[in-house]
Coordinates of C-alpha atoms and ligand atoms in Angstrom, one line a residue:
X1 CA -13.5 -76.4 -7.5
X2 CA -11.4 -77.5 -10.4
X3 CA -12.1 -76.9 -14.1
X4 CA -12.5 -80.0 -16.2
X5 CA -11.4 -79.7 -19.9
X6 CA -13.3 -82.2 -22.1
X7 CA -11.2 -83.1 -25.2
X8 CA -12.8 -85.2 -27.9
X9 CA -10.6 -87.4 -30.1
X10 CA -13.0 -89.1 -32.5
X11 CA -11.0 -91.9 -34.0
X12 CA -10.7 -95.6 -34.2
X13 CA -7.4 -95.8 -36.1
X14 CA -5.8 -97.9 -33.4
X15 CA -8.7 -100.4 -33.1
X16 CA -9.6 -103.7 -34.7
X17 CA -13.3 -102.9 -34.9
X18 CA -14.6 -99.6 -36.3
X19 CA -17.0 -97.3 -34.3
X20 CA -15.0 -96.0 -31.3
X21 CA -14.7 -92.7 -33.2
X22 CA -18.2 -91.9 -32.2
X23 CA -17.3 -92.2 -28.5
X24 CA -16.9 -88.5 -27.7
X25 CA -20.5 -87.7 -29.0
X26 CA -21.9 -90.7 -27.1
X27 CA -20.4 -89.2 -23.9
X28 CA -21.9 -85.8 -24.7
X29 CA -25.3 -87.3 -25.5
X30 CA -25.1 -89.2 -22.2
X31 CA -24.7 -85.8 -20.4
X32 CA -21.1 -85.8 -19.3
X33 CA -20.7 -82.0 -19.0
X34 CA -23.9 -81.5 -17.1
X35 CA -23.2 -84.4 -14.8
X36 CA -19.8 -82.8 -13.7
X37 CA -21.4 -79.3 -13.5
X38 CA -24.0 -80.7 -11.2
X39 CA -21.1 -81.8 -8.9
X40 CA -19.8 -78.2 -8.8
X41 CA -17.1 -78.4 -11.5
X42 CA -16.5 -75.8 -14.2
X43 CA -16.6 -77.8 -17.4
X44 CA -15.2 -76.6 -20.7
X45 CA -15.9 -78.7 -23.8
X46 CA -13.1 -78.1 -26.1
X47 CA -14.9 -79.9 -28.9
X48 CA -13.3 -82.5 -31.1
X49 CA -9.7 -82.6 -32.2
X50 CA -9.1 -82.9 -35.9
X51 CA -7.1 -85.8 -37.4
X52 CA -6.9 -88.0 -40.5
X53 CA -9.6 -90.4 -41.5
X54 CA -9.3 -94.2 -40.9
X55 CA -7.8 -95.6 -44.1
X56 CA -8.8 -99.1 -42.9
X57 CA -5.6 -100.9 -44.1
X58 CA -3.8 -104.0 -43.2
X59 CA -0.8 -103.8 -40.8
X60 CA 2.6 -102.9 -42.3
X61 CA 5.8 -103.9 -40.4
X62 CA 3.6 -105.1 -37.5
X63 CA 1.5 -102.0 -37.1
X64 CA -1.7 -100.7 -38.5
X65 CA -2.2 -97.0 -39.4
X66 CA 1.0 -95.8 -37.8
X67 CA 1.0 -92.3 -39.5
X68 CA -2.6 -91.8 -38.5
X69 CA -2.0 -92.9 -35.0
X70 CA 0.9 -90.5 -34.8
X71 CA -1.2 -87.6 -36.1
X72 CA -4.0 -88.2 -33.7
X73 CA -1.7 -88.6 -30.7
X74 CA 0.1 -85.4 -31.6
X75 CA -3.2 -83.5 -31.4
X76 CA -4.0 -85.2 -28.1
X77 CA -0.6 -84.4 -26.7
X78 CA -1.0 -80.7 -27.6
X79 CA -4.5 -80.4 -26.2
X80 CA -3.7 -82.3 -23.0
X81 CA -0.6 -80.2 -22.5
X82 CA -2.6 -77.0 -23.0
X83 CA -5.2 -78.0 -20.4
X84 CA -2.6 -79.0 -17.8
X85 CA -0.8 -75.7 -18.3
X86 CA -4.0 -73.9 -17.5
X87 CA -4.3 -76.1 -14.3
X88 CA -7.4 -77.8 -15.7
X89 CA -8.1 -81.5 -15.3
X90 CA -8.0 -82.9 -18.9
X91 CA -10.6 -85.5 -19.6
X92 CA -9.8 -87.2 -22.9
X93 CA -12.9 -88.6 -24.6
X94 CA -11.8 -91.3 -27.0
X95 CA -11.6 -92.8 -29.4
X96 CA -9.6 -95.9 -29.0
X97 CA -6.9 -96.6 -26.5
X98 CA -4.0 -95.7 -28.7
X99 CA -4.7 -92.1 -27.7
X100 CA -3.3 -92.8 -24.2
X101 CA 0.2 -92.4 -25.7
X102 CA -0.3 -88.7 -26.4
X103 CA -2.3 -88.1 -23.3
X104 CA -0.1 -89.8 -20.7
X105 CA 3.1 -88.5 -22.4
X106 CA 1.8 -85.0 -21.9
X107 CA 0.9 -85.7 -18.3
X108 CA 4.3 -87.2 -17.6
X109 CA 6.1 -84.2 -19.0
X110 CA 4.0 -81.9 -16.9
X111 CA 4.5 -83.9 -13.8
X112 CA 8.3 -83.9 -14.3
X113 CA 8.2 -80.1 -14.6
X114 CA 6.2 -79.8 -11.4
X115 CA 8.1 -82.5 -9.6
X116 CA 5.0 -84.5 -9.0
X117 CA 4.9 -88.3 -8.7
X118 CA 2.8 -89.6 -11.5
X119 CA 0.7 -92.7 -10.8
X120 CA -1.1 -94.3 -13.7
X121 CA -4.1 -96.6 -13.0
X122 CA -4.9 -98.6 -16.1
X123 CA -8.5 -100.0 -15.9
X124 CA -8.8 -102.5 -18.7
X125 CA -9.5 -106.1 -19.6
X126 CA -6.2 -106.0 -21.5
X127 CA -2.7 -104.9 -20.6
X128 CA -2.1 -103.2 -24.0
X129 CA 1.6 -103.9 -23.7
X130 CA 2.2 -105.4 -27.1
X131 CA 4.8 -104.0 -29.5
X132 CA 5.1 -104.1 -33.2
X133 CA 7.2 -107.3 -32.9
X134 CA 4.9 -109.3 -30.7
X135 CA 1.4 -108.0 -31.4
X136 CA -0.9 -110.7 -32.9
X137 CA -3.1 -108.0 -34.5
X138 CA -0.9 -105.0 -35.3
X139 CA -3.6 -102.8 -33.7
X140 CA -1.9 -99.9 -31.8
X141 CA -4.7 -99.8 -29.2
X142 CA -3.0 -102.9 -27.9
X143 CA 0.4 -101.2 -27.6
X144 CA 0.1 -97.8 -25.7
X145 CA 1.5 -99.2 -22.4
X146 CA 4.6 -100.5 -24.2
X147 CA 5.1 -97.2 -26.0
X148 CA 4.8 -95.3 -22.7
X149 CA 7.4 -97.6 -21.1
X150 CA 9.8 -96.9 -24.0
X151 CA 9.2 -99.9 -26.2
X152 CA 7.4 -99.9 -29.6
X153 CA 7.5 -98.1 -32.9
X154 CA 10.1 -95.3 -32.7
X155 CA 7.6 -92.7 -33.9
X156 CA 5.5 -93.4 -30.8
X157 CA 8.2 -93.5 -28.1
X158 CA 9.9 -90.7 -26.2
X159 CA 7.1 -88.1 -26.4
X160 CA 7.4 -87.0 -22.8
X161 CA 11.0 -85.9 -23.3
X162 CA 12.4 -89.1 -21.9
X163 CA 12.5 -92.5 -23.6
X164 CA 10.1 -93.9 -21.1
X165 CA 7.2 -91.6 -20.0
X166 CA 6.5 -93.8 -17.0
X167 CA 8.3 -96.5 -15.2
X168 CA 6.9 -99.9 -14.3
X169 CA 6.6 -99.1 -10.6
X170 CA 4.2 -96.2 -11.2
X171 CA 1.7 -98.2 -13.2
X172 CA -1.0 -100.5 -11.9
X173 CA -3.4 -102.6 -14.0
X174 CA -6.8 -103.5 -12.7
X175 CA -9.4 -105.8 -14.2
X176 CA -7.1 -107.7 -16.5
X177 CA -8.3 -111.0 -18.1
X178 CA -6.9 -111.1 -21.6
X179 CA -3.2 -111.1 -22.2
X180 CA -1.5 -112.4 -25.4
X181 CA 1.2 -115.1 -25.2
X182 CA 4.2 -112.8 -25.8
X183 CA 2.6 -110.0 -23.7
X184 CA 2.8 -112.3 -20.7
X185 CA 6.6 -112.4 -21.2
X186 CA 6.7 -108.6 -21.5
X187 CA 4.8 -108.2 -18.3
X188 CA 7.3 -110.5 -16.5
X189 CA 10.4 -108.9 -18.1
X190 CA 9.3 -105.3 -17.3
X191 CA 8.1 -106.2 -13.8
X192 CA 4.6 -104.8 -14.3
X193 CA 2.0 -104.8 -11.4
X194 CA -1.1 -106.6 -12.7
X195 CA -4.2 -107.0 -10.6
X196 CA -6.0 -109.5 -12.8
X197 CA -9.6 -110.6 -12.3
X198 CA -8.4 -113.6 -10.2
X199 CA -6.7 -111.2 -7.8
X200 CA -9.9 -109.2 -7.5
X201 CA -12.0 -112.3 -7.0
X202 CA -9.7 -113.6 -4.3
X203 CA -8.9 -110.3 -2.5
X204 CA -11.9 -108.1 -3.4
X205 CA -11.8 -104.7 -5.0
X206 CA -11.4 -103.0 -1.6
X207 CA -8.1 -104.7 -0.7
X208 CA -6.9 -104.4 -4.2
X209 CA -7.4 -100.7 -4.3
X210 CA -6.0 -100.2 -0.8
X211 CA -2.8 -101.8 -2.1
X212 CA -2.8 -99.8 -5.3
X213 CA -3.3 -96.5 -3.5
X214 CA -1.2 -97.1 -0.4
X215 CA 1.7 -94.8 -1.3
X216 CA -0.3 -92.0 -2.8
X217 CA 0.6 -88.7 -1.1
X218 CA 0.1 -85.0 -1.6
X219 CA 2.7 -84.8 -4.3
X220 CA 1.0 -87.5 -6.3
X221 CA -0.8 -86.9 -9.6
X222 CA -3.1 -89.8 -10.4
X223 CA -3.9 -90.4 -14.1
X224 CA -6.7 -92.9 -14.7
X225 CA -6.8 -94.6 -18.1
X226 CA -10.3 -96.1 -18.3
X227 CA -11.0 -98.5 -21.1
X228 CA -14.7 -99.4 -20.9
X229 CA -14.0 -103.0 -21.8
X230 CA -12.6 -103.3 -18.3
X231 CA -16.2 -103.8 -17.3
X232 CA -18.1 -107.0 -17.8
X233 CA -19.7 -106.9 -21.3
X234 CA -23.1 -107.5 -19.6
X235 CA -22.8 -104.0 -18.1
X236 CA -20.9 -102.4 -21.0
X237 CA -21.8 -104.0 -24.3
X238 CA -20.6 -101.0 -26.4
X239 CA -17.0 -102.0 -26.8
X240 CA -15.0 -103.5 -29.7
X241 CA -12.9 -106.0 -27.8
X242 CA -15.2 -107.2 -24.9
X243 CA -14.1 -110.0 -22.7
X244 CA -16.4 -111.7 -20.3
X245 CA -15.6 -112.1 -16.6
X246 CA -15.0 -108.4 -15.7
X247 CA -15.8 -106.4 -12.6
X248 CA -19.4 -105.8 -11.6
X249 CA -21.0 -102.4 -11.6
X250 CA -20.5 -102.1 -7.8
X251 CA -16.9 -103.3 -7.9
X252 CA -16.0 -100.8 -10.6
X253 CA -17.8 -98.0 -8.7
X254 CA -15.9 -98.8 -5.5
X255 CA -12.7 -98.7 -7.4
X256 CA -13.6 -95.2 -8.6
X257 CA -14.8 -94.0 -5.2
X258 CA -11.6 -95.1 -3.6
X259 CA -9.5 -93.2 -6.1
X260 CA -11.7 -90.2 -5.6
X261 CA -11.1 -90.4 -1.8
X262 CA -7.4 -89.7 -2.3
X263 CA -8.2 -86.3 -3.8
X264 CA -5.3 -86.7 -6.2
X265 CA -7.0 -87.4 -9.5
X266 CA -5.3 -85.1 -12.0
X267 CA -6.3 -86.4 -15.5
X268 CA -8.4 -89.1 -17.2
X269 CA -8.8 -91.0 -20.4
X270 CA -12.2 -92.5 -21.2
X271 CA -11.7 -94.8 -24.2
X272 CA -13.0 -97.6 -26.4
X273 CA -16.7 -96.7 -26.2
X274 CA -18.2 -98.0 -29.4
X275 CA -21.7 -96.7 -30.0
X276 CA -22.1 -98.8 -33.1
X277 CA -22.1 -101.9 -30.8
X278 CA -23.9 -100.4 -27.9
X279 CA -27.5 -100.8 -26.7
X280 CA -29.3 -97.4 -26.4
X281 CA -26.1 -95.6 -25.3
X282 CA -25.9 -97.7 -22.2
X283 CA -22.1 -97.9 -22.1
X284 CA -21.6 -94.1 -22.4
X285 CA -24.2 -93.6 -19.7
X286 CA -22.4 -96.1 -17.5
X287 CA -19.2 -94.3 -18.2
X288 CA -20.7 -91.0 -17.1
X289 CA -21.8 -92.6 -13.8
X290 CA -18.3 -93.9 -13.1
X291 CA -16.7 -90.6 -14.1
X292 CA -19.0 -88.9 -11.5
X293 CA -17.8 -91.4 -8.8
X294 CA -14.2 -90.8 -9.8
X295 CA -14.8 -87.0 -9.4
X296 CA -16.1 -87.6 -5.9
X297 CA -19.9 -88.3 -6.2
X298 CA -21.0 -90.5 -3.3
X299 CA -24.3 -91.7 -1.9
X300 CA -24.2 -89.9 1.4
X301 CA -21.8 -87.1 1.1
X302 CA -22.3 -84.2 -1.3
Ligands
LIG401 N1 -7.4 -101.1 -25.9 C1 -7.9 -102.3 -26.2 N2 -9.1 -102.6 -26.3 N3 -7.0 -103.2 -26.6 C2 -7.3 -104.6 -27.0 C3 -6.0 -105.3 -27.4 C4 -6.4 -106.7 -27.9 C5 -5.1 -107.5 -28.2 N4 -4.3 -107.8 -27.1 C6 -4.3 -106.9 -29.3 O1 -3.2 -106.4 -29.0 O2 -4.7 -106.8 -30.4
MN402 MN1 -9.3 -103.2 -23.4
MN403 MN1 -7.1 -100.8 -23.5

C-alpha cells in the first residue's frame, strides 16, 4: 500500500473571503489521517508549512498579495516535490486554491522526469483561469489554471521548468457553473475541456467521467485538484465562494469512485474549506468521505 503525505498549507492569501487558512486543521479534526489508515494506507502528517501572514490588502496591478502567494507556493512546491521523490502520494491540505500552482508545478516536473502522462482533473464550481489582466477580483485563487497553462503574473509562471506546466489537452474541469465574462474567452482560446453542470445534468456523472477517463493508461499520473465549492452549498456550506446548482453527494462520490477505479491517482489538492463559514465542520467531514472514495473505499469491496 502507498504512503500518503499530508501537507498543510494554512493560508487564505489568494481568496476573497478570509478563513480558508483553517482548512488543514478542519481536515485533521475530521479525522483524515485515521480514515486513510483504516483503508490500509501509511499516513504521514507533515504538519503545516510556514508562510507569510495575510496582509489583507487591495489588488495591485491586477493581483492581490502576489509576494505572499509566491512565498506560500514556493513552500508547497518544495514539500510536494519532496513527497513525490519519496514515492509518496502528496495530499495538499489547503488553504485556498492559489496553492495548486505550486502543487501541480511540482507534479508536472516529476511526471516529466519519470515520463508519465499527467492528467489533471479540476473539480470546481469555477474554472480559475483568470489572469491579472482579466480578473474581476484580483484574487489569485481565481488564476491557478491560467498560471499552470503559462499565462498570468510572471512570478507565478514556469515553475515546472517549462513555461506551461500542463497543456489544455491534459486538463478536465468538472462541476463548473461560474465563469467570468473574459474567462469565457480564455476557455475558448485555449481550447479547454469544460464539463459544466449542464453537461452533467444532460449526460450524467457516469458518462461524463467515462469520457474524462477514457485514455487513462498505466503510464498516467492523475492529479485531482478538489475545490470543495464544486459541491452544492447545501452539502458543503463551508466555502468562501459557494455557487448553487452543484453536484449532489452521490454524483460527487461516483466521480471519486470512478477515478479510484483507474488505480492511477498520484496526487491530490483539497482546497477552499473555510471553517469560519462551516456548520459543525460538516464540509471537512464531507471532504474526508470523498477522499476515502477517491482512495478506493467502496460499499461492497474492501
Ligand atoms: N478557487 C476559487 N474558489 N475561485 C473563485 C474564483 C471566483 C472568481 N472567478 C474570481 O476570479 O475572483
Ligand atoms: Mn471554486
Ligand atoms: Mn477553485
